[in-house]
Protein backbone atom coordinates (compact mmCIF):
# COMPACT_ATOMS: atom_id res chain seq x y z
CA UNK A 1 0.00 0.00 0.00
CA UNK A 2 1.26 3.54 -0.76
CA UNK A 3 2.39 5.34 2.37
CA UNK A 4 0.13 8.23 1.31
CA UNK A 5 -2.94 6.03 1.72
CA UNK A 6 -2.70 6.46 5.49
CA UNK A 7 -2.88 10.25 5.30
CA UNK A 8 -5.84 12.60 4.95
CA UNK A 9 -6.06 14.65 1.75
CA UNK A 10 -5.67 17.93 3.65
CA UNK A 11 -2.49 16.59 5.33
CA UNK A 12 -1.06 15.59 1.95
CA UNK A 13 -1.87 19.04 0.57
CA UNK A 14 -0.09 20.63 3.55
CA UNK A 15 3.02 18.49 2.94
CA UNK A 16 3.17 18.33 -0.84
CA UNK A 17 1.48 21.35 -2.41
CA UNK A 18 3.65 24.40 -3.09
CA UNK A 19 1.65 27.54 -3.84
CA UNK A 20 3.55 29.82 -6.23
CA UNK A 21 3.81 33.45 -5.12
CA UNK A 22 4.05 34.90 -8.62
CA UNK A 23 3.42 38.48 -7.49
CA UNK A 24 5.17 41.82 -7.89
CA UNK A 25 4.75 42.95 -4.29
CA UNK A 26 5.56 41.54 -0.87
CA UNK A 27 2.14 42.71 0.36
CA UNK A 28 0.29 40.52 -2.15
CA UNK A 29 2.58 37.57 -1.35
CA UNK A 30 2.13 37.71 2.43
CA UNK A 31 -1.61 38.32 2.05
CA UNK A 32 -1.93 34.98 0.21
CA UNK A 33 0.28 33.21 2.77
CA UNK A 34 -1.83 34.60 5.63
CA UNK A 35 -5.07 33.67 3.87
CA UNK A 36 -3.97 30.07 3.26
CA UNK A 37 -2.10 29.54 6.54
CA UNK A 38 -4.33 26.70 7.79
CA UNK A 39 -4.17 24.81 4.50
CA UNK A 40 -0.82 25.37 2.78
CA UNK A 41 2.64 25.47 4.41
CA UNK A 42 4.90 25.58 1.33
CA UNK A 43 5.28 28.54 -1.01
CA UNK A 44 7.41 29.21 -4.06
CA UNK A 45 9.41 32.44 -4.39
CA UNK A 46 10.77 33.07 -7.86
CA UNK A 47 13.05 35.64 -9.44
CA UNK A 48 10.21 38.14 -9.79
CA UNK A 49 9.74 38.67 -6.03
CA UNK A 50 13.33 37.90 -5.04
CA UNK A 51 14.81 40.45 -7.45
CA UNK A 52 12.71 43.18 -5.86
CA UNK A 53 12.96 42.23 -2.19
CA UNK A 54 15.91 39.87 -1.73
CA UNK A 55 16.09 38.01 1.61
CA UNK A 56 13.43 40.33 3.10
CA UNK A 57 10.78 38.24 1.34
CA UNK A 58 12.26 35.10 2.95
CA UNK A 59 12.24 36.82 6.36
CA UNK A 60 8.57 37.77 5.90
CA UNK A 61 7.68 34.17 5.05
CA UNK A 62 9.83 32.77 7.89
CA UNK A 63 7.89 34.96 10.34
CA UNK A 64 4.81 33.08 9.15
CA UNK A 65 6.57 29.72 9.49
CA UNK A 66 6.21 29.10 5.75
CA UNK A 67 8.54 26.64 4.01
CA UNK A 68 10.05 28.28 0.93
CA UNK A 69 10.85 26.73 -2.44
CA UNK A 70 13.40 29.28 -3.71
CA UNK A 71 13.10 29.00 -7.48
CA UNK A 72 15.95 31.17 -8.77
CA UNK A 73 17.18 28.61 -11.34
CA UNK A 74 20.91 29.12 -10.81
CA UNK A 75 23.08 28.59 -13.91
CA UNK A 76 26.71 29.75 -13.73
CA UNK A 77 30.19 28.32 -13.23
CA UNK A 78 30.30 25.62 -10.53
CA UNK A 79 32.05 27.65 -7.81
CA UNK A 80 29.62 30.57 -8.15
CA UNK A 81 26.58 28.28 -8.08
CA UNK A 82 27.99 26.45 -5.03
CA UNK A 83 28.32 29.75 -3.14
CA UNK A 84 24.83 30.87 -4.21
CA UNK A 85 23.36 27.55 -3.02
CA UNK A 86 25.23 27.88 0.29
CA UNK A 87 23.82 31.39 0.73
CA UNK A 88 20.28 30.20 -0.06
CA UNK A 89 20.63 27.23 2.29
CA UNK A 90 21.75 29.50 5.12
CA UNK A 91 18.23 30.93 5.24
CA UNK A 92 16.32 28.46 7.43
CA UNK A 93 13.00 28.94 5.64
CA UNK A 94 14.34 27.53 2.33
CA UNK A 95 13.46 23.83 2.02
CA UNK A 96 14.17 23.46 -1.71
CA UNK A 97 15.99 25.41 -4.45
CA UNK A 98 16.54 25.12 -8.20
CA UNK A 99 19.48 25.04 -10.59
CA UNK A 100 19.49 24.47 -14.37
CA UNK A 101 20.50 20.94 -15.35
CA UNK A 102 22.00 22.37 -18.56
CA UNK A 103 24.75 23.90 -16.37
CA UNK A 104 26.25 20.40 -16.44
CA UNK A 105 27.28 17.67 -14.07
CA UNK A 106 30.08 19.57 -12.28
CA UNK A 107 27.80 22.55 -11.67
CA UNK A 108 25.06 20.34 -10.20
CA UNK A 109 27.55 18.47 -8.01
CA UNK A 110 28.84 21.77 -6.67
CA UNK A 111 25.26 22.98 -6.13
CA UNK A 112 24.48 19.97 -3.93
CA UNK A 113 27.75 20.44 -2.01
CA UNK A 114 27.09 24.17 -1.59
CA UNK A 115 23.63 23.52 -0.15
CA UNK A 116 25.16 21.11 2.38
CA UNK A 117 27.86 23.64 3.28
CA UNK A 118 25.21 26.33 3.85
CA UNK A 119 23.21 24.19 6.26
CA UNK A 120 25.09 21.00 7.15
CA UNK A 121 22.55 19.51 9.56
CA UNK A 122 19.46 19.79 7.33
CA UNK A 123 20.40 21.00 3.82
CA UNK A 124 17.59 22.07 1.51
CA UNK A 125 16.68 19.87 -1.43
CA UNK A 126 18.41 20.83 -4.68
CA UNK A 127 16.35 20.12 -7.79
CA UNK A 128 17.35 20.63 -11.42
CA UNK A 129 15.20 22.22 -14.10
CA UNK A 130 15.54 20.23 -17.33
CA UNK A 131 14.03 21.86 -20.45
CA UNK A 132 11.90 24.95 -19.79
CA UNK A 133 8.27 24.17 -20.57
CA UNK A 134 8.19 27.23 -22.83
CA UNK A 135 10.79 25.73 -25.21
CA UNK A 136 9.63 24.25 -28.51
CA UNK A 137 11.45 21.37 -30.27
CA UNK A 138 11.97 23.50 -33.38
CA UNK A 139 14.03 26.03 -31.36
CA UNK A 140 16.60 23.50 -30.12
CA UNK A 141 18.76 23.24 -33.29
CA UNK A 142 19.38 27.01 -33.05
CA UNK A 143 21.48 26.35 -29.95
CA UNK A 144 23.04 23.15 -31.18
CA UNK A 145 20.70 20.56 -29.64
CA UNK A 146 19.85 17.92 -32.24
CA UNK A 147 16.82 16.28 -30.60
CA UNK A 148 13.27 17.05 -29.53
CA UNK A 149 12.40 18.75 -26.23
CA UNK A 150 11.18 15.58 -24.60
CA UNK A 151 14.34 13.58 -25.37
CA UNK A 152 16.48 16.50 -24.28
CA UNK A 153 14.54 16.87 -21.02
CA UNK A 154 14.97 13.14 -20.33
CA UNK A 155 18.69 13.32 -21.06
CA UNK A 156 19.14 16.30 -18.74
CA UNK A 157 17.00 14.61 -16.08
CA UNK A 158 19.17 11.47 -16.17
CA UNK A 159 22.31 13.63 -15.97
CA UNK A 160 20.88 15.52 -12.98
CA UNK A 161 20.11 12.36 -11.06
CA UNK A 162 23.68 11.14 -11.64
CA UNK A 163 25.10 14.43 -10.38
CA UNK A 164 24.17 14.33 -6.73
CA UNK A 165 21.13 16.64 -6.78
CA UNK A 166 17.97 15.47 -5.05
CA UNK A 167 15.63 15.53 -8.01
CA UNK A 168 14.25 17.31 -11.05
CA UNK A 169 11.48 19.66 -12.10
CA UNK A 170 9.32 18.12 -14.82
CA UNK A 171 5.72 17.96 -16.02
CA UNK A 172 3.51 15.45 -14.24
CA UNK A 173 3.30 13.58 -17.57
CA UNK A 174 7.07 13.01 -17.49
CA UNK A 175 6.93 12.20 -13.76
CA UNK A 176 4.85 9.11 -14.51
CA UNK A 177 7.58 7.43 -16.60
CA UNK A 178 10.46 8.86 -14.58
CA UNK A 179 9.11 7.57 -11.26
CA UNK A 180 9.00 4.04 -12.64
CA UNK A 181 12.55 4.40 -13.98
CA UNK A 182 14.25 6.07 -11.02
CA UNK A 183 12.46 4.53 -8.05
CA UNK A 184 11.02 6.16 -4.96
CA UNK A 185 13.94 8.33 -3.77
CA UNK A 186 14.40 11.18 -6.29
CA UNK A 187 12.25 14.24 -5.74
CA UNK A 188 9.99 15.04 -8.71
CA UNK A 189 8.61 18.59 -8.70
CA UNK A 190 5.73 19.22 -11.07
CA UNK A 191 4.32 22.58 -12.18
CA UNK A 192 1.42 22.64 -14.66
CA UNK A 193 -1.24 21.42 -12.22
CA UNK A 194 -4.78 22.30 -13.17
CA UNK A 195 -8.19 21.80 -11.59
CA UNK A 196 -10.86 20.27 -13.78
CA UNK A 197 -13.38 22.85 -15.02
CA UNK A 198 -11.25 25.85 -14.02
CA UNK A 199 -10.22 27.92 -17.02
CA UNK A 200 -7.06 30.05 -16.72
CA UNK A 201 -7.13 33.05 -19.08
CA UNK A 202 -4.13 33.02 -21.46
CA UNK A 203 -2.86 29.73 -20.02
CA UNK A 204 0.67 28.92 -21.28
CA UNK A 205 0.91 25.49 -19.62
CA UNK A 206 0.46 22.75 -22.19
CA UNK A 207 1.08 19.45 -20.41
CA UNK A 208 -1.18 19.76 -17.39
CA UNK A 209 -2.62 17.29 -14.88
CA UNK A 210 -5.08 17.41 -11.98
CA UNK A 211 -3.66 17.29 -8.42
CA UNK A 212 -4.96 13.77 -7.77
CA UNK A 213 -3.54 12.43 -11.02
CA UNK A 214 -0.19 14.14 -10.41
CA UNK A 215 0.05 12.43 -7.00
CA UNK A 216 -0.79 9.13 -8.70
CA UNK A 217 1.95 9.82 -11.26
CA UNK A 218 4.52 9.96 -8.46
CA UNK A 219 4.96 13.71 -8.08
CA UNK A 220 6.67 14.66 -4.80
CA UNK A 221 5.71 18.36 -4.84
CA UNK A 222 2.89 19.93 -6.85
CA UNK A 223 3.62 23.55 -7.75
CA UNK A 224 0.34 25.41 -8.22
CA UNK A 225 0.22 29.05 -9.23
CA UNK A 226 -2.66 30.64 -11.08
CA UNK A 227 -5.34 28.09 -10.15
CA UNK A 228 -4.89 29.31 -6.55
CA UNK A 229 -3.68 32.92 -6.63
CA UNK A 230 -5.89 34.00 -9.55
CA UNK A 231 -8.96 32.38 -8.08
CA UNK A 232 -11.62 34.77 -6.72
CA UNK A 233 -11.61 32.45 -3.69
CA UNK A 234 -8.12 30.94 -3.10
CA UNK A 235 -9.33 29.01 -0.03
CA UNK A 236 -12.00 27.29 -2.12
CA UNK A 237 -9.35 26.59 -4.78
CA UNK A 238 -7.14 24.82 -2.21
CA UNK A 239 -10.17 22.87 -1.01
CA UNK A 240 -10.76 21.79 -4.62
CA UNK A 241 -7.12 20.63 -4.73
CA UNK A 242 -7.80 18.61 -1.55
CA UNK A 243 -10.93 17.11 -3.10
CA UNK A 244 -8.95 16.02 -6.17
CA UNK A 245 -6.30 14.43 -3.90
CA UNK A 246 -9.07 12.80 -1.82
CA UNK A 247 -10.55 11.17 -4.92
CA UNK A 248 -7.14 9.63 -5.71
CA UNK A 249 -6.73 8.45 -2.09
CA UNK A 250 -10.10 6.71 -2.29
CA UNK A 251 -8.91 4.79 -5.34
CA UNK A 252 -5.71 3.51 -3.69
CA UNK A 253 -7.25 2.53 -0.37
O1 LIG B 1 0.88 27.73 -14.36
P1 LIG B 1 0.94 28.07 -12.89
O2 LIG B 1 0.52 29.48 -12.63
O3 LIG B 1 0.28 27.05 -12.00
O4 LIG B 1 2.50 28.07 -12.59
C1 LIG B 1 3.16 27.51 -11.52
C2 LIG B 1 4.63 27.68 -11.75
O5 LIG B 1 4.98 26.98 -12.92
C3 LIG B 1 5.09 29.12 -12.00
O6 LIG B 1 5.49 29.72 -10.80
C4 LIG B 1 6.25 28.96 -12.96
O7 LIG B 1 7.49 28.98 -12.30
C5 LIG B 1 6.05 27.62 -13.58
N1 LIG B 1 5.72 27.74 -14.99
C6 LIG B 1 6.32 26.87 -15.88
N2 LIG B 1 6.05 26.98 -17.23
C7 LIG B 1 5.18 27.88 -17.70
C8 LIG B 1 4.53 28.74 -16.80
C9 LIG B 1 4.82 28.65 -15.44
O8 LIG B 1 7.07 26.01 -15.47
N3 LIG B 1 4.95 27.93 -19.00
XYZ file of C-alpha atoms and ligand atoms in Angstrom:
274
model
C 0.000 0.000 0.000
C 1.259 3.536 -0.761
C 2.394 5.340 2.366
C 0.129 8.231 1.306
C -2.943 6.033 1.716
C -2.699 6.456 5.492
C -2.879 10.254 5.300
C -5.836 12.597 4.949
C -6.062 14.651 1.753
C -5.670 17.925 3.651
C -2.491 16.594 5.328
C -1.063 15.590 1.947
C -1.866 19.044 0.571
C -0.087 20.626 3.549
C 3.023 18.490 2.938
C 3.171 18.332 -0.836
C 1.477 21.349 -2.414
C 3.650 24.400 -3.085
C 1.649 27.539 -3.841
C 3.547 29.816 -6.234
C 3.810 33.450 -5.120
C 4.049 34.904 -8.624
C 3.419 38.480 -7.490
C 5.169 41.820 -7.888
C 4.754 42.954 -4.291
C 5.556 41.543 -0.875
C 2.140 42.710 0.360
C 0.294 40.519 -2.146
C 2.578 37.574 -1.346
C 2.129 37.712 2.433
C -1.609 38.315 2.051
C -1.934 34.978 0.214
C 0.283 33.210 2.773
C -1.833 34.602 5.627
C -5.067 33.670 3.868
C -3.966 30.073 3.261
C -2.103 29.542 6.536
C -4.334 26.704 7.786
C -4.173 24.806 4.496
C -0.816 25.372 2.779
C 2.642 25.471 4.408
C 4.903 25.575 1.334
C 5.277 28.536 -1.014
C 7.409 29.213 -4.063
C 9.410 32.439 -4.388
C 10.770 33.065 -7.864
C 13.051 35.638 -9.443
C 10.210 38.140 -9.789
C 9.736 38.666 -6.026
C 13.334 37.904 -5.039
C 14.812 40.454 -7.454
C 12.711 43.183 -5.856
C 12.964 42.235 -2.190
C 15.914 39.869 -1.729
C 16.091 38.009 1.608
C 13.431 40.335 3.097
C 10.785 38.236 1.338
C 12.260 35.104 2.950
C 12.235 36.817 6.363
C 8.573 37.770 5.901
C 7.682 34.171 5.051
C 9.828 32.767 7.888
C 7.894 34.959 10.339
C 4.807 33.077 9.151
C 6.573 29.718 9.486
C 6.213 29.101 5.749
C 8.544 26.644 4.009
C 10.049 28.276 0.928
C 10.846 26.731 -2.442
C 13.402 29.275 -3.713
C 13.099 29.003 -7.481
C 15.950 31.172 -8.770
C 17.176 28.607 -11.340
C 20.911 29.118 -10.811
C 23.080 28.589 -13.914
C 26.711 29.745 -13.725
C 30.192 28.324 -13.226
C 30.300 25.616 -10.528
C 32.046 27.652 -7.806
C 29.621 30.573 -8.149
C 26.584 28.281 -8.080
C 27.994 26.453 -5.034
C 28.320 29.749 -3.136
C 24.832 30.874 -4.206
C 23.359 27.555 -3.021
C 25.235 27.878 0.289
C 23.818 31.386 0.735
C 20.282 30.200 -0.059
C 20.632 27.227 2.285
C 21.754 29.501 5.115
C 18.229 30.926 5.241
C 16.324 28.463 7.431
C 12.997 28.936 5.637
C 14.339 27.527 2.330
C 13.459 23.828 2.023
C 14.173 23.464 -1.705
C 15.986 25.414 -4.452
C 16.544 25.117 -8.199
C 19.483 25.040 -10.588
C 19.488 24.475 -14.366
C 20.495 20.940 -15.352
C 22.002 22.375 -18.559
C 24.751 23.898 -16.372
C 26.250 20.402 -16.438
C 27.281 17.671 -14.075
C 30.076 19.573 -12.283
C 27.798 22.547 -11.672
C 25.060 20.335 -10.203
C 27.552 18.465 -8.015
C 28.844 21.767 -6.665
C 25.258 22.978 -6.134
C 24.484 19.975 -3.927
C 27.747 20.441 -2.008
C 27.094 24.171 -1.591
C 23.628 23.518 -0.155
C 25.158 21.109 2.384
C 27.856 23.641 3.276
C 25.208 26.333 3.851
C 23.209 24.189 6.261
C 25.089 21.002 7.152
C 22.551 19.507 9.560
C 19.461 19.788 7.325
C 20.403 20.999 3.823
C 17.591 22.074 1.511
C 16.685 19.866 -1.431
C 18.412 20.832 -4.678
C 16.351 20.122 -7.790
C 17.351 20.635 -11.416
C 15.199 22.223 -14.101
C 15.536 20.228 -17.330
C 14.032 21.857 -20.447
C 11.902 24.950 -19.792
C 8.272 24.174 -20.573
C 8.188 27.228 -22.830
C 10.792 25.725 -25.214
C 9.629 24.247 -28.514
C 11.447 21.370 -30.266
C 11.966 23.504 -33.376
C 14.034 26.030 -31.360
C 16.604 23.499 -30.124
C 18.764 23.238 -33.286
C 19.376 27.011 -33.053
C 21.481 26.353 -29.949
C 23.036 23.152 -31.178
C 20.696 20.556 -29.639
C 19.848 17.921 -32.237
C 16.823 16.279 -30.599
C 13.265 17.053 -29.526
C 12.395 18.745 -26.231
C 11.177 15.579 -24.604
C 14.339 13.584 -25.368
C 16.480 16.501 -24.276
C 14.542 16.871 -21.017
C 14.971 13.142 -20.330
C 18.695 13.325 -21.063
C 19.143 16.305 -18.740
C 17.002 14.614 -16.081
C 19.169 11.473 -16.175
C 22.315 13.630 -15.965
C 20.883 15.523 -12.980
C 20.109 12.364 -11.061
C 23.678 11.138 -11.640
C 25.101 14.429 -10.382
C 24.168 14.332 -6.730
C 21.132 16.640 -6.782
C 17.966 15.467 -5.045
C 15.633 15.526 -8.012
C 14.247 17.307 -11.047
C 11.478 19.660 -12.099
C 9.322 18.124 -14.816
C 5.723 17.964 -16.023
C 3.514 15.445 -14.237
C 3.298 13.579 -17.572
C 7.068 13.011 -17.485
C 6.927 12.197 -13.757
C 4.849 9.114 -14.505
C 7.580 7.432 -16.604
C 10.464 8.864 -14.576
C 9.114 7.574 -11.261
C 8.997 4.040 -12.638
C 12.554 4.401 -13.977
C 14.250 6.074 -11.018
C 12.457 4.533 -8.046
C 11.025 6.159 -4.956
C 13.937 8.327 -3.774
C 14.403 11.180 -6.293
C 12.253 14.236 -5.743
C 9.986 15.045 -8.707
C 8.611 18.592 -8.698
C 5.732 19.215 -11.071
C 4.317 22.580 -12.181
C 1.422 22.643 -14.664
C -1.239 21.422 -12.219
C -4.781 22.304 -13.170
C -8.191 21.797 -11.585
C -10.858 20.273 -13.776
C -13.378 22.850 -15.024
C -11.253 25.848 -14.021
C -10.220 27.924 -17.018
C -7.062 30.051 -16.724
C -7.133 33.052 -19.085
C -4.127 33.022 -21.465
C -2.859 29.729 -20.025
C 0.674 28.918 -21.279
C 0.907 25.492 -19.621
C 0.463 22.746 -22.187
C 1.083 19.446 -20.409
C -1.181 19.756 -17.394
C -2.622 17.294 -14.881
C -5.080 17.415 -11.980
C -3.659 17.289 -8.417
C -4.957 13.770 -7.772
C -3.536 12.426 -11.024
C -0.189 14.138 -10.411
C 0.049 12.431 -7.005
C -0.794 9.131 -8.698
C 1.953 9.816 -11.260
C 4.525 9.964 -8.459
C 4.957 13.713 -8.078
C 6.671 14.659 -4.803
C 5.712 18.361 -4.839
C 2.891 19.927 -6.847
C 3.618 23.552 -7.755
C 0.338 25.405 -8.217
C 0.218 29.047 -9.232
C -2.664 30.645 -11.081
C -5.344 28.089 -10.146
C -4.886 29.313 -6.550
C -3.680 32.921 -6.635
C -5.892 34.005 -9.551
C -8.963 32.375 -8.078
C -11.615 34.768 -6.724
C -11.614 32.451 -3.689
C -8.125 30.941 -3.098
C -9.328 29.006 -0.026
C -12.003 27.290 -2.123
C -9.354 26.587 -4.782
C -7.139 24.817 -2.211
C -10.174 22.870 -1.007
C -10.755 21.791 -4.620
C -7.121 20.632 -4.734
C -7.800 18.606 -1.549
C -10.931 17.111 -3.103
C -8.949 16.020 -6.165
C -6.300 14.432 -3.902
C -9.067 12.796 -1.822
C -10.550 11.172 -4.920
C -7.143 9.627 -5.706
C -6.733 8.453 -2.094
C -10.104 6.705 -2.290
C -8.909 4.789 -5.342
C -5.714 3.514 -3.694
C -7.254 2.528 -0.365
O 0.879 27.729 -14.361
P 0.944 28.069 -12.893
O 0.518 29.483 -12.628
O 0.284 27.054 -11.995
O 2.496 28.073 -12.592
C 3.155 27.507 -11.518
C 4.629 27.682 -11.752
O 4.983 26.977 -12.921
C 5.090 29.115 -12.004
O 5.489 29.718 -10.795
C 6.248 28.961 -12.963
O 7.488 28.981 -12.296
C 6.048 27.619 -13.577
N 5.717 27.738 -14.995
C 6.317 26.869 -15.878
N 6.047 26.979 -17.232
C 5.179 27.883 -17.700
C 4.532 28.740 -16.804
C 4.821 28.646 -15.444
O 7.070 26.007 -15.472
N 4.951 27.933 -19.003
